[in-house]
């Protein structure tokens, strides 16, 4: 894995401090009232679920340096585990199902993370495909997981927490938002702690990490566990707040790649990068299809339009990664840095030490 | 300004109760150490190697090496490139498993040193080609040197329990101290990835020192830097031994550099120890002169004494 190197100076004046507050106020106090059902249902809720998945994968791949192509499997495990907890333990509060589903995904993640003790890089990536194929196969093969639905489809019940219903578009959005905010907060704390440093040490120099006493085995498995926990919770949001009807085929390798693209495009080893990448992957195709339909709708049919969309997105991704290998977040930071220099001329620049 | 700023009261390693009543230094940068400043302990050696042999396929990297390093000593290991110096440190740190021989660290004897326990045994090291964590700041890199003392698990760390906060604060204080000691204050919040080589050498030294190791292994700490930096680094190494009360084994391929710095020098050539003694003894040793001027090693080193 390459290590994104970002100017430490940017850290001081990021949109983080001020921008985060504005963002949260907007997300909680403006969007639920001003946003259309389409925006909430088709854009923001899936964005939140996928951003959480991207955050989970970024912990593992961006921060701890372990490549994984099994993200969709953990999404599926989370979704199906929550469904079964909810179905088979009727008294269990939904939040408990959600957390328990995260733990089930973490356990599966740890098992499929075991090869990381021996394999790295490309070989590890290939071995994580095992999770991808095994989980999809098991969910289709054993009816128990989907309460004996012949094609493995599950229908999520309406969302309700502590008697409060979150079943409308606004409710499902607010619920997802809250889960994502809390998970992001925990993830941030983790990364700022010694465990987070251990992750990055493992990524940057495994031998040195071992020599100074980083417990490699525990750290690697913890990275897999925490990562798949977050992705599992994202899977619960995906199934319960966004789609509400899911099937194993929806959690295929394409989905794993989609999440991997998010962190590469957004920026490896960056929490904000995971969100940016998710926004890009979710929003961009929607914008493109609107523009495409408006501009060329009466020239080409929808099949051709969809194909050309993919080509445009692919070209954009390549262009972006050539221009900025550290992802969108590096681009954003650079622009923010420029603005900062404009606003605060060099002599009043903060000194870092 | 004093070259040394230490407050060893903060050390995380309380278990290893080591008297360090005299934590002051009489060493100024660059000048040879004053006679009598050495606190070499003739008693139990910190490190003992007994007939260590190591080979890679057909290449014999080490051949029956015996070595004893006394407490408080600065021991140089010199020799031409390929002589087996790095291999020797790798054996001591458990990265290589010797074909024959025993490594004794303090009272513990090992056929194969367990690398994962190295820090806990009280050994820290640096690498010939820098092994820093590029994506971490200098401060975080140095704090990593104390990772083996961390007890709070990750749940405690996320919840920031008193124990976790205390450990973090102690590690930070110790790291700040090592950073001040090595004059890295100005860059401590910068990512290691972007810093110049000479500074990174010091960062790696700080990361090794922060744990207050009993034994510090330095693989070519003075190589690859400018002459001025070389002099500074040599002074830092000597000060580190005094202020952190440790024992140092350092590798260097240039015999001239270590003359004023080390108490004793062992010379390796083709995996064999050909000399072991005080700088003066080694300088006048015929085998050493032959090895360094011999035709077999094409001019990587010069005998500047
Ligand atoms: N990991 C390794 N694999 C194969 N050969 C090695 C390895 N490490 C060292 N060697 C060989 O052992 C010999 C000693 O190398 P080294 O210890 O690096 O020497 P020095 O540090 O004195 O320059 C060299 O011939 C080198 O090629
Ligand atoms: Mg070497």
XYZ file of C-alpha atoms and ligand atoms in Angstrom:
686
model
C 0.000 0.000 0.000
C 1.251 3.458 -0.713
C 1.272 5.849 2.168
C -0.582 9.049 1.554
C 1.577 11.865 2.790
C -0.389 14.952 3.557
C 0.953 18.244 4.743
C 0.743 18.392 8.502
C 0.172 22.112 8.233
C -3.209 21.535 6.657
C -4.373 19.698 9.718
C -4.626 22.855 11.733
C -7.083 24.656 9.533
C -9.197 21.967 8.001
C -12.886 22.205 7.465
C -12.807 19.774 10.405
C -13.400 22.012 13.385
C -15.796 24.552 12.019
C -16.973 22.646 8.981
C -17.901 19.574 10.965
C -20.233 21.595 13.146
C -21.862 23.211 10.128
C -22.155 19.839 8.449
C -23.813 18.191 11.436
C -26.256 21.040 11.949
C -27.164 20.915 8.283
C -27.496 17.148 8.339
C -29.764 17.115 11.384
C -31.629 20.403 11.289
C -31.902 21.346 7.631
C -31.885 18.285 5.407
C -34.679 16.340 7.135
C -37.002 19.281 6.570
C -35.740 20.642 3.287
C -34.707 17.441 1.539
C -37.082 15.673 -0.817
C -37.913 12.009 -0.273
C -35.888 11.248 -3.380
C -32.814 12.963 -1.955
C -33.150 11.194 1.386
C -34.138 7.782 0.051
C -32.108 7.411 -3.096
C -29.068 9.531 -2.330
C -28.328 10.247 1.303
C -29.302 7.017 3.019
C -27.300 4.786 0.655
C -24.479 7.317 0.813
C -24.401 7.028 4.615
C -24.410 3.225 4.575
C -21.685 3.020 1.960
C -19.625 5.736 3.648
C -19.647 3.680 6.822
C -18.560 0.618 4.864
C -15.814 2.658 3.231
C -14.712 3.888 6.639
C -14.532 0.292 7.838
C -12.490 -0.802 4.849
C -10.258 2.250 5.156
C -9.394 1.267 8.725
C -8.214 -2.075 7.448
C -6.657 -1.145 4.127
C -5.772 2.515 4.395
C -4.620 2.540 7.998
C -3.530 -1.010 8.766
C -2.313 -1.790 5.254
C -4.187 -5.075 4.816
C -5.927 -5.335 1.464
C -9.403 -6.831 1.403
C -11.773 -7.675 -1.410
C -14.404 -9.145 0.883
C -16.264 -6.023 2.026
C -19.580 -7.013 0.477
C -19.463 -10.276 2.398
C -19.358 -8.396 5.694
C -22.175 -6.139 4.546
C -24.182 -9.274 3.885
C -23.255 -10.870 7.191
C -24.368 -7.729 9.015
C -27.644 -7.539 7.134
C -28.561 -11.206 7.528
C -27.385 -11.377 11.144
C -29.517 -8.395 12.144
C -32.454 -9.913 10.267
C -32.112 -13.161 12.167
C -31.562 -11.566 15.564
C -34.634 -9.504 14.944
C -36.660 -12.483 13.727
C -35.605 -15.114 16.224
C -35.212 -13.036 19.375
C -38.441 -11.014 19.322
C -37.736 -9.198 22.581
C -34.354 -7.916 21.467
C -34.274 -4.142 20.917
C -33.279 -3.223 17.398
C -30.143 -1.388 18.502
C -28.987 -4.552 20.241
C -29.569 -6.506 17.013
C -27.566 -3.918 15.156
C -24.598 -4.129 17.507
C -24.811 -7.923 17.699
C -24.835 -8.076 13.903
C -21.685 -5.970 13.930
C -20.064 -8.487 16.260
C -21.059 -11.408 14.053
C -19.523 -9.623 11.072
C -16.416 -8.949 13.175
C -16.116 -12.636 14.037
C -16.417 -13.623 10.387
C -13.920 -10.912 9.495
C -11.417 -12.217 12.021
C -11.711 -15.756 10.667
C -11.149 -14.601 7.103
C -8.384 -12.300 8.354
C -6.337 -15.244 9.563
C -4.496 -15.603 6.234
C -3.115 -12.080 6.787
C -0.799 -13.582 9.363
C 1.016 -15.259 6.485
C 0.045 -13.435 3.318
C 0.335 -9.846 2.293
C -0.433 -7.528 -0.577
C -1.791 -9.121 -3.685
C -1.868 -12.631 -2.215
C -3.846 -11.452 0.773
C -6.289 -9.652 -1.515
C -6.924 -12.855 -3.404
C -7.403 -14.846 -0.227
C -10.004 -12.366 1.057
C -12.076 -13.290 -1.978
C -12.768 -16.465 -0.058
C -14.998 -14.472 2.295
C -16.772 -12.973 -0.675
C -17.629 -16.286 -2.285
C -18.200 -18.293 0.862
C -20.693 -15.906 2.422
C -22.708 -15.476 -0.742
C -22.776 -19.218 -1.234
C -23.799 -19.939 2.368
C -26.615 -17.391 2.339
C -28.047 -18.889 -0.829
C -27.459 -22.492 0.113
C -28.848 -22.553 3.658
C -32.451 -21.433 3.862
C -32.212 -20.826 7.569
C -30.442 -17.497 7.037
C -33.325 -16.062 5.018
C -36.095 -17.817 6.939
C -36.413 -20.302 4.073
C -36.970 -17.870 1.298
C -36.248 -19.853 -1.889
C -33.900 -17.252 -3.352
C -32.445 -16.069 -0.066
C -34.326 -12.759 -0.120
C -35.052 -11.070 3.197
C -37.597 -8.359 3.898
C -36.517 -6.071 6.680
C -39.215 -5.034 9.166
C -39.977 -1.331 9.622
C -37.326 0.480 11.645
C -38.281 1.268 15.212
C -36.083 2.081 18.181
C -37.458 2.257 21.724
C -41.007 2.644 20.479
C -40.067 5.444 18.110
C -40.733 4.699 14.484
C -38.057 5.478 11.950
C -39.888 3.952 9.027
C -40.395 7.043 6.861
C -37.762 8.416 4.516
C -36.777 11.053 7.062
C -36.713 8.561 9.920
C -34.505 6.105 8.083
C -32.169 8.904 7.086
C -31.894 10.273 10.619
C -31.359 6.797 11.996
C -28.584 6.076 9.496
C -27.028 9.451 10.132
C -26.919 8.863 13.866
C -25.392 5.411 13.539
C -22.781 6.719 11.127
C -21.923 9.695 13.334
C -21.453 7.495 16.395
C -19.423 4.895 14.467
C -17.246 7.586 12.936
C -16.629 9.084 16.339
C -15.537 5.719 17.701
C -13.382 5.093 14.645
C -11.688 8.444 15.064
C -10.946 7.751 18.698
C -9.539 4.368 17.805
C -7.227 5.862 15.219
C -5.947 8.510 17.619
C -5.169 5.914 20.272
C -2.189 3.621 20.523
C -4.098 0.948 18.611
C -4.441 3.357 15.696
C -0.726 4.040 15.777
C -0.110 0.299 15.839
C -2.247 -0.085 12.710
C -0.199 2.482 10.841
C 3.094 1.118 12.152
C 2.084 -2.293 10.841
C 1.310 -0.759 7.473
C 4.473 1.338 7.216
C 7.094 -1.107 8.478
C 6.072 -4.486 9.759
C 9.574 -5.585 10.809
C 10.220 -2.417 12.791
C 6.791 -2.738 14.374
C 7.603 -6.257 15.451
C 10.996 -5.300 16.863
C 9.576 -2.550 19.081
C 6.917 -4.903 20.366
C 3.722 -4.274 18.406
C 1.743 -7.494 18.868
C 1.394 -8.291 15.175
C -1.100 -11.113 15.430
C -3.422 -9.262 17.749
C -3.131 -6.005 15.822
C -3.877 -7.586 12.466
C -6.870 -9.528 13.723
C -8.127 -6.464 15.558
C -7.921 -4.503 12.319
C -9.951 -7.171 10.549
C -12.407 -7.337 13.439
C -13.016 -3.602 13.809
C -13.186 -3.128 10.078
C -15.733 -5.855 9.508
C -17.705 -4.702 12.544
C -18.184 -1.315 10.927
C -18.927 -2.835 7.528
C -21.402 -5.210 9.175
C -23.232 -2.293 10.783
C -23.211 -0.590 7.394
C -24.838 -3.747 6.038
C -27.616 -3.408 8.610
C -28.248 0.152 7.439
C -28.136 -0.981 3.836
C -30.747 -3.661 4.415
C -32.968 -2.029 7.055
C -32.762 1.681 6.252
C -32.061 1.770 2.539
C -33.211 -1.181 0.422
C -35.433 -2.990 2.935
C -35.466 -6.017 0.651
C -32.113 -7.590 -0.019
C -30.824 -10.763 -1.599
C -27.393 -12.388 -1.448
C -26.718 -11.492 -5.070
C -26.758 -7.824 -4.105
C -23.621 -8.359 -2.047
C -21.433 -9.521 -4.880
C -17.856 -8.800 -5.848
C -18.960 -5.651 -7.688
C -20.076 -4.215 -4.377
C -16.720 -5.099 -2.767
C -14.903 -3.345 -5.578
C -17.224 -0.379 -5.294
C -16.240 0.066 -1.657
C -12.574 -0.386 -2.475
C -12.868 2.283 -5.197
C -14.439 4.630 -2.674
C -11.428 4.591 -0.415
C -8.963 4.786 -3.274
C -10.792 7.687 -4.884
C -11.542 9.446 -1.614
C -8.090 8.906 -0.163
C -6.516 6.009 1.671
C -5.960 6.455 5.388
C -8.409 9.316 5.653
C -11.783 9.295 7.351
C -12.950 12.290 5.399
C -11.645 10.546 2.306
C -13.990 7.615 2.916
C -16.956 9.991 2.971
C -15.799 11.883 -0.092
C -15.221 8.666 -1.991
C -18.641 7.355 -1.045
C -20.235 10.643 -2.085
C -18.440 10.508 -5.399
C -19.442 6.932 -6.167
C -23.064 7.409 -5.075
C -23.797 10.872 -6.358
C -21.787 11.060 -9.524
C -23.636 8.369 -11.478
C -26.935 9.984 -10.506
C -25.804 13.385 -11.737
C -24.354 11.910 -14.852
C -27.514 10.014 -15.708
C -29.613 13.142 -15.208
C -27.358 15.219 -17.421
C -27.041 12.413 -19.908
C -30.780 11.922 -20.104
C -31.409 15.651 -20.401
C -28.783 16.211 -23.056
C -28.875 13.054 -25.118
C -32.048 11.338 -23.981
C -33.729 11.605 -27.348
C -30.606 10.600 -29.271
C -29.608 7.389 -27.502
C -31.554 4.748 -25.668
C -31.049 4.094 -21.975
C -28.718 1.138 -22.507
C -26.262 3.222 -24.458
C -26.563 6.020 -21.910
C -25.747 3.715 -19.041
C -22.776 2.312 -20.880
C -21.397 5.733 -21.667
C -21.873 6.735 -18.029
C -19.624 3.922 -16.939
C -17.017 4.944 -19.443
C -17.115 8.549 -18.278
C -16.840 7.520 -14.629
C -13.974 5.165 -15.393
C -12.120 7.862 -17.301
C -12.683 10.327 -14.480
C -11.328 7.910 -11.912
C -8.199 7.311 -13.948
C -7.756 11.026 -14.526
C -8.196 11.799 -10.858
C -5.760 9.172 -9.702
C -3.129 10.346 -12.141
C -3.588 13.954 -11.063
C -3.828 13.133 -7.371
C -2.811 9.608 -6.343
C -3.726 10.364 -2.740
C -7.337 10.835 -3.680
C -9.984 13.513 -3.556
C -9.202 14.395 0.025
C -5.672 15.455 -0.904
C -7.162 17.668 -3.593
C -9.554 19.192 -1.079
C -6.772 19.721 1.440
C -4.628 21.397 -1.158
C -7.387 23.779 -2.121
C -8.144 24.470 1.548
C -4.468 25.173 2.099
C -4.436 27.647 -0.781
C -7.496 29.415 0.568
C -5.964 29.509 4.011
C -2.846 31.160 2.638
C -5.026 33.725 0.896
C -7.054 34.483 3.976
C -4.164 34.370 6.427
C -1.102 35.717 4.646
C 2.158 33.892 5.431
C 3.406 36.145 8.243
C 0.456 35.248 10.458
C 0.661 31.575 9.644
C 0.413 29.345 12.681
C 3.685 27.827 13.777
C 3.729 24.139 14.397
C 5.630 23.032 17.417
C 22.091 25.507 26.111
C 22.528 22.159 27.628
C 22.698 19.303 25.210
C 20.787 17.125 27.556
C 17.366 17.636 29.002
C 16.250 14.643 30.914
C 13.734 13.954 33.592
C 13.951 10.224 33.923
C 11.319 10.172 36.643
C 8.756 9.680 33.932
C 10.087 6.407 32.716
C 7.389 3.886 31.991
C 9.632 1.052 32.851
C 9.412 1.060 36.554
C 9.783 -2.656 36.821
C 13.372 -2.525 35.709
C 14.589 -0.608 38.698
C 17.910 0.700 37.578
C 19.873 3.170 39.551
C 20.681 6.165 37.507
C 21.832 8.532 40.145
C 24.247 10.276 37.860
C 22.171 11.537 35.033
C 24.350 14.306 33.839
C 26.766 14.400 31.063
C 30.256 15.699 30.846
C 30.342 15.328 27.132
C 30.440 18.165 24.689
C 29.719 17.546 21.036
C 32.550 16.204 18.968
C 35.385 16.119 21.459
C 36.703 12.770 22.611
C 35.228 11.501 25.812
C 37.087 12.534 28.951
C 38.969 9.731 30.597
C 37.087 8.265 33.508
C 33.662 9.085 32.097
C 33.168 5.465 31.143
C 31.180 3.463 33.594
C 32.027 0.136 32.121
C 31.002 -2.634 34.423
C 33.423 -5.506 34.476
C 30.678 -7.718 35.946
C 27.973 -9.561 34.064
C 27.956 -8.664 30.369
C 24.770 -7.184 28.937
C 25.226 -9.155 25.748
C 27.173 -12.339 25.179
C 27.460 -14.190 21.901
C 28.853 -17.712 21.910
C 30.162 -19.135 18.647
C 27.410 -17.710 16.479
C 27.364 -19.045 12.955
C 24.946 -18.141 10.208
C 24.835 -18.936 6.547
C 22.551 -18.180 3.643
C 22.611 -21.016 1.194
C 26.288 -21.311 0.431
C 27.259 -17.890 1.804
C 28.695 -17.900 5.291
C 27.613 -14.604 6.816
C 28.894 -15.304 10.330
C 31.442 -17.848 11.375
C 31.886 -18.720 15.046
C 31.515 -15.224 16.492
C 32.155 -14.754 20.207
C 31.459 -11.409 21.739
C 30.893 -9.988 25.208
C 29.613 -6.466 25.714
C 29.936 -5.009 29.201
C 27.377 -2.775 30.826
C 27.763 0.884 29.939
C 30.106 0.181 27.063
C 29.983 1.657 23.603
C 31.103 -1.216 21.462
C 31.730 -0.642 17.788
C 31.540 -3.451 15.283
C 33.373 -2.528 12.157
C 34.251 -4.276 8.970
C 33.982 -3.849 5.220
C 30.624 -4.081 3.469
C 29.369 -7.617 3.471
C 31.459 -8.592 6.487
C 28.362 -9.733 8.373
C 27.831 -6.799 10.730
C 24.125 -6.325 10.021
C 23.621 -10.074 10.123
C 25.086 -10.058 13.609
C 22.602 -7.437 14.817
C 19.810 -9.340 13.119
C 20.812 -12.431 15.054
C 20.828 -10.481 18.315
C 17.387 -9.042 17.548
C 16.034 -12.405 16.451
C 15.351 -11.447 12.840
C 17.819 -14.146 11.803
C 18.118 -17.511 13.458
C 21.746 -18.538 13.775
C 22.727 -21.964 12.568
C 24.829 -22.455 15.659
C 25.526 -20.621 18.868
C 23.804 -18.916 21.745
C 22.799 -15.323 22.370
C 22.692 -14.270 25.992
C 20.855 -11.066 26.892
C 21.323 -10.274 30.561
C 20.496 -13.533 32.277
C 18.426 -15.036 29.466
C 19.994 -17.379 26.932
C 18.507 -17.914 23.488
C 19.199 -20.130 20.519
C 16.800 -17.911 18.619
C 15.943 -14.574 20.179
C 12.158 -14.039 20.150
C 11.788 -10.756 18.271
C 8.330 -10.101 19.649
C 9.787 -10.092 23.164
C 12.890 -8.114 22.294
C 11.659 -4.802 23.680
C 10.425 -6.482 26.833
C 13.874 -8.005 27.332
C 15.263 -4.478 27.196
C 16.749 -4.341 23.713
C 16.070 -1.625 21.158
C 17.602 -1.169 17.746
C 17.817 0.994 14.676
C 18.185 -0.204 11.107
C 20.778 0.427 8.457
C 18.206 1.729 5.982
C 15.834 3.561 8.338
C 12.724 1.726 9.443
C 10.433 4.563 10.428
C 6.672 4.764 10.148
C 6.310 7.245 7.313
C 2.654 8.005 7.857
C 3.107 8.883 11.530
C 4.363 12.150 12.921
C 7.788 12.296 14.549
C 6.145 12.404 17.969
C 3.991 9.373 17.187
C 6.990 7.507 15.827
C 8.873 8.100 19.049
C 5.838 7.169 21.148
C 5.749 3.876 19.275
C 9.014 3.034 20.989
C 7.042 2.499 24.185
C 4.392 0.268 22.692
C 5.604 -2.759 24.596
C 4.747 -1.061 27.908
C 1.130 -0.484 26.941
C -1.343 -2.482 28.968
C -4.702 -0.852 28.281
C -6.613 -2.800 25.648
C -8.329 -1.171 22.719
C -11.727 -0.895 24.373
C -10.151 1.011 27.245
C -8.346 3.186 24.743
C -11.518 4.046 22.850
C -13.365 4.733 26.087
C -10.335 6.659 27.314
C -10.346 5.164 30.785
C -8.027 6.622 33.446
C -5.514 3.819 32.893
C -5.440 4.435 29.146
C -5.097 8.179 29.633
C -2.309 7.719 32.165
C -0.362 5.420 29.865
C -0.817 7.784 26.963
C 0.346 10.753 29.022
C 3.401 8.904 30.300
C 4.362 7.747 26.833
C 3.909 11.237 25.483
C 6.038 12.756 28.235
C 8.814 10.228 27.673
C 8.648 10.830 23.925
C 8.780 14.603 24.372
C 11.817 14.128 26.546
C 13.620 12.021 23.946
C 12.621 14.511 21.260
C 14.078 17.393 23.223
C 17.172 15.348 23.932
C 17.768 14.834 20.222
C 16.765 18.380 19.219
C 13.754 17.281 17.225
C 11.292 19.727 18.789
C 10.906 21.770 15.629
C 9.730 18.830 13.540
C 7.839 16.767 16.069
C 4.426 17.286 14.497
C 5.600 16.626 10.962
C 5.089 13.322 9.234
C 8.262 11.266 9.174
C 7.739 10.585 5.479
C 8.753 14.039 4.365
C 11.818 14.717 6.484
C 15.483 14.686 5.398
C 17.632 11.638 6.015
C 19.848 13.164 8.682
C 16.839 14.099 10.808
C 15.246 10.711 10.318
C 18.388 9.074 11.677
C 17.804 11.040 14.874
C 14.108 10.195 14.937
C 14.934 6.526 14.763
C 17.477 6.937 17.543
C 14.828 8.696 19.638
C 12.339 5.893 19.032
C 14.902 3.362 20.212
C 16.001 5.443 23.206
C 12.578 6.326 24.537
C 12.114 2.850 25.985
C 15.334 3.283 28.018
C 16.694 -0.009 26.729
C 19.370 -1.893 28.567
C 21.011 -2.595 25.251
C 20.849 -0.375 22.211
C 21.829 -1.772 18.824
C 22.600 0.819 16.164
C 23.157 -0.310 12.587
C 25.301 2.329 10.890
C 23.896 5.293 12.798
C 26.486 7.562 11.233
C 26.287 6.450 7.635
C 24.817 8.382 4.765
C 24.845 11.819 6.377
C 27.006 14.894 5.904
C 30.215 15.311 7.856
C 28.658 17.874 10.173
C 25.674 15.651 10.864
C 28.020 12.763 11.448
C 29.772 14.677 14.201
C 26.425 15.651 15.755
C 25.132 12.113 15.606
C 28.307 10.772 17.205
C 27.837 13.251 20.049
C 24.193 12.226 20.364
C 25.117 8.568 20.577
C 27.615 9.224 23.320
C 25.232 11.494 25.218
C 22.509 8.912 24.856
C 24.674 6.293 26.522
C 25.333 8.631 29.432
C 21.918 10.225 29.860
C 19.905 7.089 29.252
C 22.366 4.895 31.075
C 22.482 2.239 28.430
C 24.903 -0.024 26.638
C 25.456 0.503 22.942
C 26.557 -1.777 20.152
C 27.033 0.233 17.004
C 27.979 -0.748 13.504
C 30.104 1.324 11.241
C 32.032 0.443 8.148
C 34.366 3.421 8.378
C 36.992 2.655 10.987
C 37.984 6.302 11.452
C 34.586 7.431 12.662
C 34.409 5.097 15.617
C 37.875 5.643 17.015
C 36.949 8.510 19.292
C 33.479 7.243 19.994
C 33.799 3.675 21.174
C 35.282 2.019 24.221
C 36.036 -1.179 22.398
C 35.978 -2.211 18.784
C 35.356 -5.623 17.270
C 36.407 -6.098 13.680
C 34.595 -8.484 11.343
C 35.855 -9.674 8.010
C 34.139 -12.308 5.904
C 31.972 -13.285 8.854
C 34.890 -13.848 11.216
C 35.982 -11.719 14.110
C 39.558 -10.779 13.332
C 40.175 -8.341 16.182
C 38.556 -7.163 19.384
C 40.054 -4.552 21.654
C 40.526 -0.914 22.517
C 40.669 1.563 19.625
C 44.432 1.777 19.960
C 44.914 -1.971 19.886
C 42.652 -2.338 16.879
C 44.309 0.496 15.019
C 47.694 -1.147 15.171
C 46.450 -4.688 14.565
C 48.080 -6.162 11.482
C 45.069 -8.314 10.557
C 42.856 -5.229 10.614
C 45.216 -3.228 8.484
C 45.363 -6.085 6.013
C 41.614 -6.456 5.911
C 41.084 -2.785 5.308
C 43.846 -2.375 2.768
C 43.498 -5.783 1.213
C 42.610 -6.047 -2.427
C 39.548 -8.140 -1.711
C 37.459 -5.171 -0.575
C 37.439 -2.533 -3.228
C 37.819 0.840 -1.579
C 34.480 1.191 0.258
C 36.431 2.212 3.268
C 39.484 4.201 3.966
C 41.814 3.881 6.888
C 41.610 7.438 8.120
C 42.640 7.477 11.693
N 18.669 -12.002 4.155
C 19.784 -12.413 3.510
N 19.679 -13.311 2.530
C 20.791 -13.728 1.868
N 22.010 -13.307 2.138
C 22.182 -12.400 3.107
C 21.067 -11.894 3.840
N 21.516 -11.000 4.745
C 22.855 -10.946 4.580
N 23.244 -11.768 3.607
C 24.613 -11.984 3.170
O 25.421 -12.098 4.307
C 26.637 -11.409 4.126
C 26.795 -10.370 5.207
O 25.868 -9.326 4.980
P 25.612 -8.157 6.015
O 25.446 -8.747 7.347
O 24.515 -7.319 5.502
O 26.988 -7.368 5.942
P 27.370 -5.913 6.476
O 26.259 -5.386 7.290
O 28.622 -6.124 7.247
O 27.620 -5.062 5.263
C 26.622 -10.823 2.734
O 27.287 -11.714 1.870
C 25.166 -10.784 2.395
O 24.961 -10.924 1.031
Mg 25.087 -3.708 7.028
